[in-house]
């Protein structure tokens, strides 16, 4: 049976809300957000109109990478609560018909994970081959230990430095794509694959509705471990240090897709589960991932909009290409923000631009993801004092976009009664949930209206995406069409008024200024104010 004729699973109509648990709400006054805090805010989340939450990692961790360095895959870090608290969260979320997705971090564990402790205890330990261990090069360049096995470099070092750390005890190097405290697992070892499959099952049995897979394309390395060539286009001081080399062998290996199929098959042992993966690969490569899932219940993040200039043509090019490449029932995920990227309102240059982005995100096909705080237009805390920063990736410091949620104007913004782990952005006095709940034109009201419309219009939920040719450089437009219902979305990416003609007769539904001014002057003649987005019904 064609998938469109089947009963649709929940994720086909989902909008997910990403929570960075450390920063959402502190319920036990230790300055760190926790599961209890998320439970407290479930009514707010439900009221926002999203379908569920994705939690960045909440597993036990020494927090060298804020939880992306996991010391136990099947427990909860006490700073966030307990397994019982987590079960309670699932129960409370499901009671409200909210879904819960967890972060799955398969590429690396913490260096304190028992698997790694075993692996490094001796060369003949049964878990030795669970990680990537290599002899030094046979040269004395690096003192007694010899130099690292090849020239691979880490993502997170500011210099950049070798992706290999020497182990005195066993006289070999281990590999880590990120910090030395995050050794990479050896995904060519079937025992690792099975153990991680069981990790997924552990949480699926507890009722989680799906996962977001961390750095999917790092999992497999080329087996020859050859040196990688220098990147001739690398601009020191401008580009990310990791771009110094062309990563032919350390990531983006084609056989990653086979692993994907394995993860999908584990999910399919259960009903109605959804998988999303973090994939920084080309558009054609991203599209290949859909085919790894028999039920097409796997959707890769598409990050390409994040790296485009904020221009109508650039956005249109990415979206048109992606929409043309995928099949009708595939679920695109156009990412505009998360815990690793400068916040939308900052990156795109202001609140009006962030409103435009909200309309774009919530009217495109697929599954939109909303990063906590974007619904109130939170901005990066750019002046966050250096001595208060926590992210160990100094050069690409991500603390400014991870500051505590701004709930109200109280000291610490209603996040906590005590000083938060990371300072709250001083803008909280102006930008906070309480204030925006009372203002029908606020960013929060805009999000709620857009989400309400999305839920109520079949064209936005299931409609085809039809590109619209517009003769004006700065305007991007498209139609979402389902049966007789056609919704036209027009987005002005410029700081100037744009007027243009289109062969449609329309009726305005809403605009990003949240006023009743019509976005067209008369039939077929359209008019958009600076950074205005408008949603119109074609009549
Ligand atoms: C991607 C995550 O989003 C990021 O926050 C983390 O630091 C790296 N993966 C390493 O796990």
PDB file of N, CA, C and O in Angstrom, residues 312-313 316-317 320 465-479 488-491 499-504 524 526:
ATOM      1  N   UNK A 312      17.232  35.295  -0.364  1.00  0.00           N
ATOM      2  CA  UNK A 312      16.099  34.535  -0.908  1.00  0.00           C
ATOM      3  C   UNK A 312      16.573  33.468  -1.887  1.00  0.00           C
ATOM      4  O   UNK A 312      16.166  32.304  -1.818  1.00  0.00           O
ATOM      5  N   UNK A 313      17.484  33.862  -2.774  1.00  0.00           N
ATOM      6  CA  UNK A 313      17.886  32.939  -3.829  1.00  0.00           C
ATOM      7  C   UNK A 313      18.639  31.726  -3.250  1.00  0.00           C
ATOM      8  O   UNK A 313      18.422  30.585  -3.661  1.00  0.00           O
ATOM      9  N   UNK A 316      16.171  29.455  -1.530  1.00  0.00           N
ATOM     10  CA  UNK A 316      15.329  28.774  -2.528  1.00  0.00           C
ATOM     11  C   UNK A 316      16.106  27.651  -3.225  1.00  0.00           C
ATOM     12  O   UNK A 316      15.574  26.554  -3.434  1.00  0.00           O
ATOM     13  N   UNK A 317      17.365  27.910  -3.548  1.00  0.00           N
ATOM     14  CA  UNK A 317      18.157  26.908  -4.263  1.00  0.00           C
ATOM     15  C   UNK A 317      18.263  25.624  -3.440  1.00  0.00           C
ATOM     16  O   UNK A 317      18.047  24.523  -3.951  1.00  0.00           O
ATOM     17  N   UNK A 320      14.601  23.987  -3.066  1.00  0.00           N
ATOM     18  CA  UNK A 320      14.113  23.399  -4.335  1.00  0.00           C
ATOM     19  C   UNK A 320      14.882  22.123  -4.655  1.00  0.00           C
ATOM     20  O   UNK A 320      14.304  21.116  -5.058  1.00  0.00           O
ATOM     21  N   UNK A 465       5.026  20.687  -2.156  1.00  0.00           N
ATOM     22  CA  UNK A 465       5.772  21.956  -2.187  1.00  0.00           C
ATOM     23  C   UNK A 465       5.906  22.356  -3.651  1.00  0.00           C
ATOM     24  O   UNK A 465       6.462  21.605  -4.451  1.00  0.00           O
ATOM     25  N   UNK A 466       5.367  23.518  -4.005  1.00  0.00           N
ATOM     26  CA  UNK A 466       5.459  23.970  -5.395  1.00  0.00           C
ATOM     27  C   UNK A 466       6.236  25.284  -5.438  1.00  0.00           C
ATOM     28  O   UNK A 466       5.802  26.285  -4.849  1.00  0.00           O
ATOM     29  N   UNK A 467       7.370  25.292  -6.115  1.00  0.00           N
ATOM     30  CA  UNK A 467       8.131  26.540  -6.202  1.00  0.00           C
ATOM     31  C   UNK A 467       7.333  27.601  -6.959  1.00  0.00           C
ATOM     32  O   UNK A 467       6.534  27.270  -7.833  1.00  0.00           O
ATOM     33  N   UNK A 468       7.523  28.840  -6.599  1.00  0.00           N
ATOM     34  CA  UNK A 468       6.839  29.941  -7.281  1.00  0.00           C
ATOM     35  C   UNK A 468       7.907  30.857  -7.849  1.00  0.00           C
ATOM     36  O   UNK A 468       8.834  31.242  -7.128  1.00  0.00           O
ATOM     37  N   UNK A 469       7.789  31.187  -9.123  1.00  0.00           N
ATOM     38  CA  UNK A 469       8.785  32.089  -9.726  1.00  0.00           C
ATOM     39  C   UNK A 469       8.388  33.529  -9.407  1.00  0.00           C
ATOM     40  O   UNK A 469       7.265  33.937  -9.681  1.00  0.00           O
ATOM     41  N   UNK A 470       9.295  34.251  -8.814  1.00  0.00           N
ATOM     42  CA  UNK A 470       9.016  35.655  -8.471  1.00  0.00           C
ATOM     43  C   UNK A 470      10.104  36.518  -9.097  1.00  0.00           C
ATOM     44  O   UNK A 470      11.290  36.196  -8.988  1.00  0.00           O
ATOM     45  N   UNK A 471       9.663  37.597  -9.701  1.00  0.00           N
ATOM     46  CA  UNK A 471      10.580  38.443 -10.450  1.00  0.00           C
ATOM     47  C   UNK A 471      11.365  39.422  -9.604  1.00  0.00           C
ATOM     48  O   UNK A 471      11.905  40.385 -10.115  1.00  0.00           O
ATOM     49  N   UNK A 472      11.357  39.236  -8.321  1.00  0.00           N
ATOM     50  CA  UNK A 472      12.013  40.199  -7.444  1.00  0.00           C
ATOM     51  C   UNK A 472      13.097  39.446  -6.689  1.00  0.00           C
ATOM     52  O   UNK A 472      12.839  38.397  -6.099  1.00  0.00           O
ATOM     53  N   UNK A 473      14.289  39.975  -6.727  1.00  0.00           N
ATOM     54  CA  UNK A 473      15.451  39.245  -6.208  1.00  0.00           C
ATOM     55  C   UNK A 473      15.308  38.796  -4.751  1.00  0.00           C
ATOM     56  O   UNK A 473      15.729  37.719  -4.378  1.00  0.00           O
ATOM     57  N   UNK A 474      14.718  39.654  -3.921  1.00  0.00           N
ATOM     58  CA  UNK A 474      14.769  39.384  -2.485  1.00  0.00           C
ATOM     59  C   UNK A 474      13.578  38.612  -1.920  1.00  0.00           C
ATOM     60  O   UNK A 474      13.471  38.452  -0.710  1.00  0.00           O
ATOM     61  N   UNK A 475      12.677  38.195  -2.785  1.00  0.00           N
ATOM     62  CA  UNK A 475      11.503  37.494  -2.256  1.00  0.00           C
ATOM     63  C   UNK A 475      11.538  36.017  -2.649  1.00  0.00           C
ATOM     64  O   UNK A 475      11.813  35.671  -3.789  1.00  0.00           O
ATOM     65  N   UNK A 476      11.294  35.184  -1.644  1.00  0.00           N
ATOM     66  CA  UNK A 476      11.224  33.736  -1.854  1.00  0.00           C
ATOM     67  C   UNK A 476       9.772  33.327  -1.618  1.00  0.00           C
ATOM     68  O   UNK A 476       9.173  33.692  -0.607  1.00  0.00           O
ATOM     69  N   UNK A 477       9.216  32.603  -2.557  1.00  0.00           N
ATOM     70  CA  UNK A 477       7.821  32.196  -2.402  1.00  0.00           C
ATOM     71  C   UNK A 477       7.610  30.749  -2.794  1.00  0.00           C
ATOM     72  O   UNK A 477       8.352  30.195  -3.603  1.00  0.00           O
ATOM     73  N   UNK A 478       6.625  30.118  -2.177  1.00  0.00           N
ATOM     74  CA  UNK A 478       6.265  28.752  -2.554  1.00  0.00           C
ATOM     75  C   UNK A 478       4.812  28.514  -2.188  1.00  0.00           C
ATOM     76  O   UNK A 478       4.227  29.254  -1.373  1.00  0.00           O
ATOM     77  N   UNK A 479       4.258  27.506  -2.809  1.00  0.00           N
ATOM     78  CA  UNK A 479       2.868  27.134  -2.504  1.00  0.00           C
ATOM     79  C   UNK A 479       2.884  25.764  -1.859  1.00  0.00           C
ATOM     80  O   UNK A 479       3.676  24.894  -2.233  1.00  0.00           O
ATOM     81  N   UNK A 488      -0.133  30.089  -0.163  1.00  0.00           N
ATOM     82  CA  UNK A 488       1.040  30.762  -0.744  1.00  0.00           C
ATOM     83  C   UNK A 488       1.844  31.398   0.387  1.00  0.00           C
ATOM     84  O   UNK A 488       1.289  32.116   1.229  1.00  0.00           O
ATOM     85  N   UNK A 489       3.135  31.109   0.416  1.00  0.00           N
ATOM     86  CA  UNK A 489       4.008  31.714   1.429  1.00  0.00           C
ATOM     87  C   UNK A 489       4.957  32.653   0.709  1.00  0.00           C
ATOM     88  O   UNK A 489       5.616  32.262  -0.267  1.00  0.00           O
ATOM     89  N   UNK A 490       5.018  33.891   1.158  1.00  0.00           N
ATOM     90  CA  UNK A 490       5.906  34.884   0.535  1.00  0.00           C
ATOM     91  C   UNK A 490       6.833  35.439   1.606  1.00  0.00           C
ATOM     92  O   UNK A 490       6.377  35.877   2.669  1.00  0.00           O
ATOM     93  N   UNK A 491       8.120  35.422   1.337  1.00  0.00           N
ATOM     94  CA  UNK A 491       9.095  35.840   2.357  1.00  0.00           C
ATOM     95  C   UNK A 491      10.039  36.890   1.777  1.00  0.00           C
ATOM     96  O   UNK A 491      10.766  36.619   0.811  1.00  0.00           O
ATOM     97  N   UNK A 499       7.626  45.141  -3.966  1.00  0.00           N
ATOM     98  CA  UNK A 499       6.323  45.006  -4.644  1.00  0.00           C
ATOM     99  C   UNK A 499       6.524  44.170  -5.899  1.00  0.00           C
ATOM    100  O   UNK A 499       7.559  44.285  -6.558  1.00  0.00           O
ATOM    101  N   UNK A 500       5.550  43.356  -6.206  1.00  0.00           N
ATOM    102  CA  UNK A 500       5.704  42.467  -7.365  1.00  0.00           C
ATOM    103  C   UNK A 500       4.325  41.921  -7.747  1.00  0.00           C
ATOM    104  O   UNK A 500       3.336  42.084  -7.017  1.00  0.00           O
ATOM    105  N   UNK A 501       4.259  41.288  -8.879  1.00  0.00           N
ATOM    106  CA  UNK A 501       3.003  40.753  -9.402  1.00  0.00           C
ATOM    107  C   UNK A 501       3.061  39.224  -9.401  1.00  0.00           C
ATOM    108  O   UNK A 501       4.117  38.652  -9.663  1.00  0.00           O
ATOM    109  N   UNK A 502       1.938  38.611  -9.128  1.00  0.00           N
ATOM    110  CA  UNK A 502       1.833  37.154  -9.265  1.00  0.00           C
ATOM    111  C   UNK A 502       0.455  36.819  -9.834  1.00  0.00           C
ATOM    112  O   UNK A 502      -0.513  37.550  -9.555  1.00  0.00           O
ATOM    113  N   UNK A 503       0.337  35.735 -10.560  1.00  0.00           N
ATOM    114  CA  UNK A 503      -0.955  35.446 -11.188  1.00  0.00           C
ATOM    115  C   UNK A 503      -1.954  34.774 -10.246  1.00  0.00           C
ATOM    116  O   UNK A 503      -2.665  33.868 -10.645  1.00  0.00           O
ATOM    117  N   UNK A 504      -1.949  35.178  -8.992  1.00  0.00           N
ATOM    118  CA  UNK A 504      -2.865  34.541  -8.036  1.00  0.00           C
ATOM    119  C   UNK A 504      -3.780  35.572  -7.420  1.00  0.00           C
ATOM    120  O   UNK A 504      -3.369  36.693  -7.127  1.00  0.00           O
ATOM    121  N   UNK A 524      -3.514  40.453  -7.526  1.00  0.00           N
ATOM    122  CA  UNK A 524      -2.277  40.138  -8.258  1.00  0.00           C
ATOM    123  C   UNK A 524      -1.081  41.032  -7.926  1.00  0.00           C
ATOM    124  O   UNK A 524       0.006  40.805  -8.403  1.00  0.00           O
ATOM    125  N   UNK A 526       1.434  42.383  -5.149  1.00  0.00           N
ATOM    126  CA  UNK A 526       1.834  42.069  -3.776  1.00  0.00           C
ATOM    127  C   UNK A 526       2.792  43.126  -3.235  1.00  0.00           C
ATOM    128  O   UNK A 526       3.523  43.768  -3.982  1.00  0.00           O
TER     129      UNK A 526
END
